[in-house]
Amino acid sequence: MFVLDLSYTAPLDRIDALMEAHVAWLDARYAAGVFIASGRKNPREGGVILAVGNDRAAIERLVAADPFVVHGVCAYRITEFIATKTSDALTPYRQQV
């Protein structure tokens, strides 16, 4: 599993101008079963996405396709972790060491 930590590198007006494209990009990853949660940081300086998978290179390719990245308005920090304990609702994503 991966925590994708987005930090905005441009003013919010540039972020807002790309938000519709970013949300469409998110929706496609939810439909593919890769993203399981996402949202804005508070204060609004970026966002966080939880992604499932075992292939960091694949996640890096997904991130590179985010319109926010394509247009240079955010930077990602990707943290991989092994989700060995989850809520019952997330049991399908539980991993073994």
PDB file of N, CA, C and O in Angstrom, residues 7-55:
ATOM      1  N   SER A   7       2.009  18.007  -2.220  1.00  0.00           N
ATOM      2  CA  SER A   7       2.266  19.360  -1.721  1.00  0.00           C
ATOM      3  C   SER A   7       2.175  20.321  -2.899  1.00  0.00           C
ATOM      4  O   SER A   7       2.866  20.137  -3.905  1.00  0.00           O
ATOM      5  N   TYR A   8       1.311  21.310  -2.761  1.00  0.00           N
ATOM      6  CA  TYR A   8       1.166  22.293  -3.831  1.00  0.00           C
ATOM      7  C   TYR A   8       2.432  23.134  -3.949  1.00  0.00           C
ATOM      8  O   TYR A   8       3.015  23.541  -2.946  1.00  0.00           O
ATOM      9  N   THR A   9       2.827  23.402  -5.182  1.00  0.00           N
ATOM     10  CA  THR A   9       4.011  24.213  -5.459  1.00  0.00           C
ATOM     11  C   THR A   9       3.645  25.461  -6.259  1.00  0.00           C
ATOM     12  O   THR A   9       4.529  26.150  -6.755  1.00  0.00           O
ATOM     13  N   ALA A  10       2.348  25.717  -6.375  1.00  0.00           N
ATOM     14  CA  ALA A  10       1.847  26.863  -7.127  1.00  0.00           C
ATOM     15  C   ALA A  10       0.687  27.481  -6.347  1.00  0.00           C
ATOM     16  O   ALA A  10       0.110  26.835  -5.468  1.00  0.00           O
ATOM     17  N   PRO A  11       0.319  28.706  -6.674  1.00  0.00           N
ATOM     18  CA  PRO A  11      -0.817  29.356  -6.007  1.00  0.00           C
ATOM     19  C   PRO A  11      -2.124  28.580  -6.237  1.00  0.00           C
ATOM     20  O   PRO A  11      -2.284  27.873  -7.243  1.00  0.00           O
ATOM     21  N   LEU A  12      -3.052  28.751  -5.307  1.00  0.00           N
ATOM     22  CA  LEU A  12      -4.318  28.017  -5.366  1.00  0.00           C
ATOM     23  C   LEU A  12      -5.133  28.302  -6.625  1.00  0.00           C
ATOM     24  O   LEU A  12      -5.876  27.427  -7.078  1.00  0.00           O
ATOM     25  N   ASP A  13      -5.002  29.485  -7.212  1.00  0.00           N
ATOM     26  CA  ASP A  13      -5.755  29.740  -8.443  1.00  0.00           C
ATOM     27  C   ASP A  13      -5.301  28.804  -9.566  1.00  0.00           C
ATOM     28  O   ASP A  13      -6.122  28.356 -10.372  1.00  0.00           O
ATOM     29  N   ARG A  14      -4.026  28.469  -9.616  1.00  0.00           N
ATOM     30  CA  ARG A  14      -3.531  27.510 -10.619  1.00  0.00           C
ATOM     31  C   ARG A  14      -3.997  26.093 -10.275  1.00  0.00           C
ATOM     32  O   ARG A  14      -4.344  25.318 -11.173  1.00  0.00           O
ATOM     33  N   ILE A  15      -4.035  25.764  -8.987  1.00  0.00           N
ATOM     34  CA  ILE A  15      -4.548  24.461  -8.548  1.00  0.00           C
ATOM     35  C   ILE A  15      -6.014  24.341  -8.950  1.00  0.00           C
ATOM     36  O   ILE A  15      -6.437  23.340  -9.544  1.00  0.00           O
ATOM     37  N   ASP A  16      -6.794  25.348  -8.631  1.00  0.00           N
ATOM     38  CA  ASP A  16      -8.228  25.322  -8.924  1.00  0.00           C
ATOM     39  C   ASP A  16      -8.497  25.208 -10.424  1.00  0.00           C
ATOM     40  O   ASP A  16      -9.452  24.539 -10.831  1.00  0.00           O
ATOM     41  N   ALA A  17      -7.668  25.814 -11.232  1.00  0.00           N
ATOM     42  CA  ALA A  17      -7.854  25.747 -12.687  1.00  0.00           C
ATOM     43  C   ALA A  17      -7.663  24.326 -13.211  1.00  0.00           C
ATOM     44  O   ALA A  17      -8.225  23.971 -14.254  1.00  0.00           O
ATOM     45  N   LEU A  18      -6.920  23.505 -12.479  1.00  0.00           N
ATOM     46  CA  LEU A  18      -6.656  22.123 -12.903  1.00  0.00           C
ATOM     47  C   LEU A  18      -7.470  21.095 -12.120  1.00  0.00           C
ATOM     48  O   LEU A  18      -7.346  19.890 -12.367  1.00  0.00           O
ATOM     49  N   MET A  19      -8.291  21.555 -11.178  1.00  0.00           N
ATOM     50  CA  MET A  19      -8.990  20.635 -10.279  1.00  0.00           C
ATOM     51  C   MET A  19      -9.899  19.661 -11.018  1.00  0.00           C
ATOM     52  O   MET A  19      -9.950  18.469 -10.694  1.00  0.00           O
ATOM     53  N   GLU A  20     -10.636  20.124 -12.019  1.00  0.00           N
ATOM     54  CA  GLU A  20     -11.544  19.229 -12.742  1.00  0.00           C
ATOM     55  C   GLU A  20     -10.762  18.092 -13.406  1.00  0.00           C
ATOM     56  O   GLU A  20     -11.162  16.926 -13.334  1.00  0.00           O
ATOM     57  N   ALA A  21      -9.648  18.404 -14.017  1.00  0.00           N
ATOM     58  CA  ALA A  21      -8.822  17.370 -14.655  1.00  0.00           C
ATOM     59  C   ALA A  21      -8.227  16.439 -13.607  1.00  0.00           C
ATOM     60  O   ALA A  21      -8.149  15.216 -13.819  1.00  0.00           O
ATOM     61  N   HIS A  22      -7.812  16.974 -12.477  1.00  0.00           N
ATOM     62  CA  HIS A  22      -7.250  16.155 -11.394  1.00  0.00           C
ATOM     63  C   HIS A  22      -8.310  15.192 -10.858  1.00  0.00           C
ATOM     64  O   HIS A  22      -8.035  14.006 -10.653  1.00  0.00           O
ATOM     65  N   VAL A  23      -9.527  15.685 -10.641  1.00  0.00           N
ATOM     66  CA  VAL A  23     -10.606  14.836 -10.129  1.00  0.00           C
ATOM     67  C   VAL A  23     -10.951  13.737 -11.141  1.00  0.00           C
ATOM     68  O   VAL A  23     -11.194  12.590 -10.758  1.00  0.00           O
ATOM     69  N   ALA A  24     -10.952  14.045 -12.417  1.00  0.00           N
ATOM     70  CA  ALA A  24     -11.190  13.015 -13.446  1.00  0.00           C
ATOM     71  C   ALA A  24     -10.089  11.957 -13.389  1.00  0.00           C
ATOM     72  O   ALA A  24     -10.369  10.747 -13.509  1.00  0.00           O
ATOM     73  N   TRP A  25      -8.846  12.389 -13.193  1.00  0.00           N
ATOM     74  CA  TRP A  25      -7.717  11.463 -13.044  1.00  0.00           C
ATOM     75  C   TRP A  25      -7.922  10.586 -11.811  1.00  0.00           C
ATOM     76  O   TRP A  25      -7.740   9.365 -11.875  1.00  0.00           O
ATOM     77  N   LEU A  26      -8.329  11.190 -10.684  1.00  0.00           N
ATOM     78  CA  LEU A  26      -8.622  10.423  -9.471  1.00  0.00           C
ATOM     79  C   LEU A  26      -9.726   9.402  -9.725  1.00  0.00           C
ATOM     80  O   LEU A  26      -9.598   8.220  -9.352  1.00  0.00           O
ATOM     81  N   ASP A  27     -10.820   9.845 -10.349  1.00  0.00           N
ATOM     82  CA  ASP A  27     -11.969   8.972 -10.591  1.00  0.00           C
ATOM     83  C   ASP A  27     -11.572   7.736 -11.394  1.00  0.00           C
ATOM     84  O   ASP A  27     -12.047   6.629 -11.108  1.00  0.00           O
ATOM     85  N   ALA A  28     -10.697   7.903 -12.369  1.00  0.00           N
ATOM     86  CA  ALA A  28     -10.254   6.767 -13.177  1.00  0.00           C
ATOM     87  C   ALA A  28      -9.463   5.771 -12.329  1.00  0.00           C
ATOM     88  O   ALA A  28      -9.587   4.551 -12.518  1.00  0.00           O
ATOM     89  N   ARG A  29      -8.682   6.257 -11.366  1.00  0.00           N
ATOM     90  CA  ARG A  29      -7.903   5.357 -10.502  1.00  0.00           C
ATOM     91  C   ARG A  29      -8.803   4.676  -9.476  1.00  0.00           C
ATOM     92  O   ARG A  29      -8.572   3.534  -9.111  1.00  0.00           O
ATOM     93  N   TYR A  30      -9.842   5.361  -9.015  1.00  0.00           N
ATOM     94  CA  TYR A  30     -10.824   4.707  -8.147  1.00  0.00           C
ATOM     95  C   TYR A  30     -11.537   3.596  -8.920  1.00  0.00           C
ATOM     96  O   TYR A  30     -11.707   2.493  -8.414  1.00  0.00           O
ATOM     97  N   ALA A  31     -11.935   3.884 -10.145  1.00  0.00           N
ATOM     98  CA  ALA A  31     -12.631   2.882 -10.971  1.00  0.00           C
ATOM     99  C   ALA A  31     -11.751   1.667 -11.231  1.00  0.00           C
ATOM    100  O   ALA A  31     -12.251   0.541 -11.324  1.00  0.00           O
ATOM    101  N   ALA A  32     -10.440   1.885 -11.319  1.00  0.00           N
ATOM    102  CA  ALA A  32      -9.493   0.783 -11.553  1.00  0.00           C
ATOM    103  C   ALA A  32      -9.166   0.026 -10.270  1.00  0.00           C
ATOM    104  O   ALA A  32      -8.471  -0.992 -10.318  1.00  0.00           O
ATOM    105  N   GLY A  33      -9.651   0.518  -9.120  1.00  0.00           N
ATOM    106  CA  GLY A  33      -9.400  -0.158  -7.847  1.00  0.00           C
ATOM    107  C   GLY A  33      -8.044   0.139  -7.231  1.00  0.00           C
ATOM    108  O   GLY A  33      -7.632  -0.548  -6.299  1.00  0.00           O
ATOM    109  N   VAL A  34      -7.370   1.169  -7.716  1.00  0.00           N
ATOM    110  CA  VAL A  34      -6.039   1.499  -7.200  1.00  0.00           C
ATOM    111  C   VAL A  34      -6.113   2.464  -6.018  1.00  0.00           C
ATOM    112  O   VAL A  34      -5.359   2.328  -5.066  1.00  0.00           O
ATOM    113  N   PHE A  35      -7.009   3.427  -6.056  1.00  0.00           N
ATOM    114  CA  PHE A  35      -7.146   4.384  -4.964  1.00  0.00           C
ATOM    115  C   PHE A  35      -8.312   3.977  -4.080  1.00  0.00           C
ATOM    116  O   PHE A  35      -9.368   3.560  -4.578  1.00  0.00           O
ATOM    117  N   ILE A  36      -8.112   4.103  -2.755  1.00  0.00           N
ATOM    118  CA  ILE A  36      -9.185   3.744  -1.826  1.00  0.00           C
ATOM    119  C   ILE A  36      -9.621   4.911  -0.944  1.00  0.00           C
ATOM    120  O   ILE A  36     -10.663   4.823  -0.300  1.00  0.00           O
ATOM    121  N   ALA A  37      -8.854   5.974  -0.914  1.00  0.00           N
ATOM    122  CA  ALA A  37      -9.236   7.176  -0.152  1.00  0.00           C
ATOM    123  C   ALA A  37      -8.374   8.341  -0.626  1.00  0.00           C
ATOM    124  O   ALA A  37      -7.229   8.148  -1.040  1.00  0.00           O
ATOM    125  N   SER A  38      -8.942   9.543  -0.556  1.00  0.00           N
ATOM    126  CA  SER A  38      -8.179  10.735  -0.908  1.00  0.00           C
ATOM    127  C   SER A  38      -8.878  11.957  -0.341  1.00  0.00           C
ATOM    128  O   SER A  38     -10.063  11.904  -0.011  1.00  0.00           O
ATOM    129  N   GLY A  39      -8.131  13.049  -0.247  1.00  0.00           N
ATOM    130  CA  GLY A  39      -8.727  14.292   0.207  1.00  0.00           C
ATOM    131  C   GLY A  39      -7.697  15.388   0.381  1.00  0.00           C
ATOM    132  O   GLY A  39      -6.486  15.151   0.308  1.00  0.00           O
ATOM    133  N   ARG A  40      -8.211  16.591   0.607  1.00  0.00           N
ATOM    134  CA  ARG A  40      -7.369  17.770   0.807  1.00  0.00           C
ATOM    135  C   ARG A  40      -6.769  17.767   2.199  1.00  0.00           C
ATOM    136  O   ARG A  40      -7.377  17.295   3.154  1.00  0.00           O
ATOM    137  N   LYS A  41      -5.588  18.361   2.301  1.00  0.00           N
ATOM    138  CA  LYS A  41      -5.006  18.628   3.610  1.00  0.00           C
ATOM    139  C   LYS A  41      -5.705  19.855   4.192  1.00  0.00           C
ATOM    140  O   LYS A  41      -6.256  20.674   3.463  1.00  0.00           O
ATOM    141  N   ASN A  42      -5.652  19.974   5.503  1.00  0.00           N
ATOM    142  CA  ASN A  42      -6.186  21.137   6.184  1.00  0.00           C
ATOM    143  C   ASN A  42      -5.091  21.674   7.083  1.00  0.00           C
ATOM    144  O   ASN A  42      -4.744  21.000   8.047  1.00  0.00           O
ATOM    145  N   PRO A  43      -4.489  22.828   6.814  1.00  0.00           N
ATOM    146  CA  PRO A  43      -4.872  23.809   5.815  1.00  0.00           C
ATOM    147  C   PRO A  43      -4.619  23.303   4.391  1.00  0.00           C
ATOM    148  O   PRO A  43      -3.880  22.346   4.171  1.00  0.00           O
ATOM    149  N   ARG A  44      -5.234  23.980   3.442  1.00  0.00           N
ATOM    150  CA  ARG A  44      -5.226  23.549   2.041  1.00  0.00           C
ATOM    151  C   ARG A  44      -3.872  23.854   1.389  1.00  0.00           C
ATOM    152  O   ARG A  44      -3.686  24.836   0.698  1.00  0.00           O
ATOM    153  N   GLU A  45      -2.946  22.925   1.588  1.00  0.00           N
ATOM    154  CA  GLU A  45      -1.608  23.047   1.022  1.00  0.00           C
ATOM    155  C   GLU A  45      -1.224  21.825   0.207  1.00  0.00           C
ATOM    156  O   GLU A  45      -0.075  21.673  -0.195  1.00  0.00           O
ATOM    157  N   GLY A  46      -2.193  20.950  -0.030  1.00  0.00           N
ATOM    158  CA  GLY A  46      -1.954  19.725  -0.783  1.00  0.00           C
ATOM    159  C   GLY A  46      -3.036  18.716  -0.491  1.00  0.00           C
ATOM    160  O   GLY A  46      -4.151  19.081  -0.124  1.00  0.00           O
ATOM    161  N   GLY A  47      -2.690  17.446  -0.632  1.00  0.00           N
ATOM    162  CA  GLY A  47      -3.656  16.387  -0.386  1.00  0.00           C
ATOM    163  C   GLY A  47      -2.960  15.088  -0.055  1.00  0.00           C
ATOM    164  O   GLY A  47      -1.730  15.001  -0.043  1.00  0.00           O
ATOM    165  N   VAL A  48      -3.782  14.074   0.209  1.00  0.00           N
ATOM    166  CA  VAL A  48      -3.289  12.742   0.536  1.00  0.00           C
ATOM    167  C   VAL A  48      -4.140  11.729  -0.205  1.00  0.00           C
ATOM    168  O   VAL A  48      -5.365  11.881  -0.295  1.00  0.00           O
ATOM    169  N   ILE A  49      -3.492  10.706  -0.743  1.00  0.00           N
ATOM    170  CA  ILE A  49      -4.177   9.604  -1.421  1.00  0.00           C
ATOM    171  C   ILE A  49      -3.659   8.305  -0.844  1.00  0.00           C
ATOM    172  O   ILE A  49      -2.450   8.139  -0.659  1.00  0.00           O
ATOM    173  N   LEU A  50      -4.559   7.357  -0.567  1.00  0.00           N
ATOM    174  CA  LEU A  50      -4.161   5.993  -0.224  1.00  0.00           C
ATOM    175  C   LEU A  50      -4.337   5.138  -1.460  1.00  0.00           C
ATOM    176  O   LEU A  50      -5.427   5.093  -2.053  1.00  0.00           O
ATOM    177  N   ALA A  51      -3.258   4.457  -1.857  1.00  0.00           N
ATOM    178  CA  ALA A  51      -3.263   3.634  -3.060  1.00  0.00           C
ATOM    179  C   ALA A  51      -2.874   2.213  -2.703  1.00  0.00           C
ATOM    180  O   ALA A  51      -2.010   1.991  -1.844  1.00  0.00           O
ATOM    181  N   VAL A  52      -3.512   1.255  -3.357  1.00  0.00           N
ATOM    182  CA  VAL A  52      -3.172  -0.154  -3.137  1.00  0.00           C
ATOM    183  C   VAL A  52      -2.310  -0.656  -4.279  1.00  0.00           C
ATOM    184  O   VAL A  52      -2.396  -0.167  -5.405  1.00  0.00           O
ATOM    185  N   GLY A  53      -1.470  -1.617  -3.949  1.00  0.00           N
ATOM    186  CA  GLY A  53      -0.605  -2.214  -4.948  1.00  0.00           C
ATOM    187  C   GLY A  53       0.727  -2.599  -4.342  1.00  0.00           C
ATOM    188  O   GLY A  53       1.029  -2.237  -3.198  1.00  0.00           O
ATOM    189  N   ASN A  54       1.497  -3.329  -5.105  1.00  0.00           N
ATOM    190  CA  ASN A  54       2.812  -3.785  -4.654  1.00  0.00           C
ATOM    191  C   ASN A  54       3.935  -3.305  -5.561  1.00  0.00           C
ATOM    192  O   ASN A  54       5.090  -3.640  -5.335  1.00  0.00           O
ATOM    193  N   ASP A  55       3.604  -2.539  -6.580  1.00  0.00           N
ATOM    194  CA  ASP A  55       4.574  -2.143  -7.593  1.00  0.00           C
ATOM    195  C   ASP A  55       4.809  -0.633  -7.527  1.00  0.00           C
ATOM    196  O   ASP A  55       4.027   0.155  -8.061  1.00  0.00           O
TER     197      ASP A  55
END
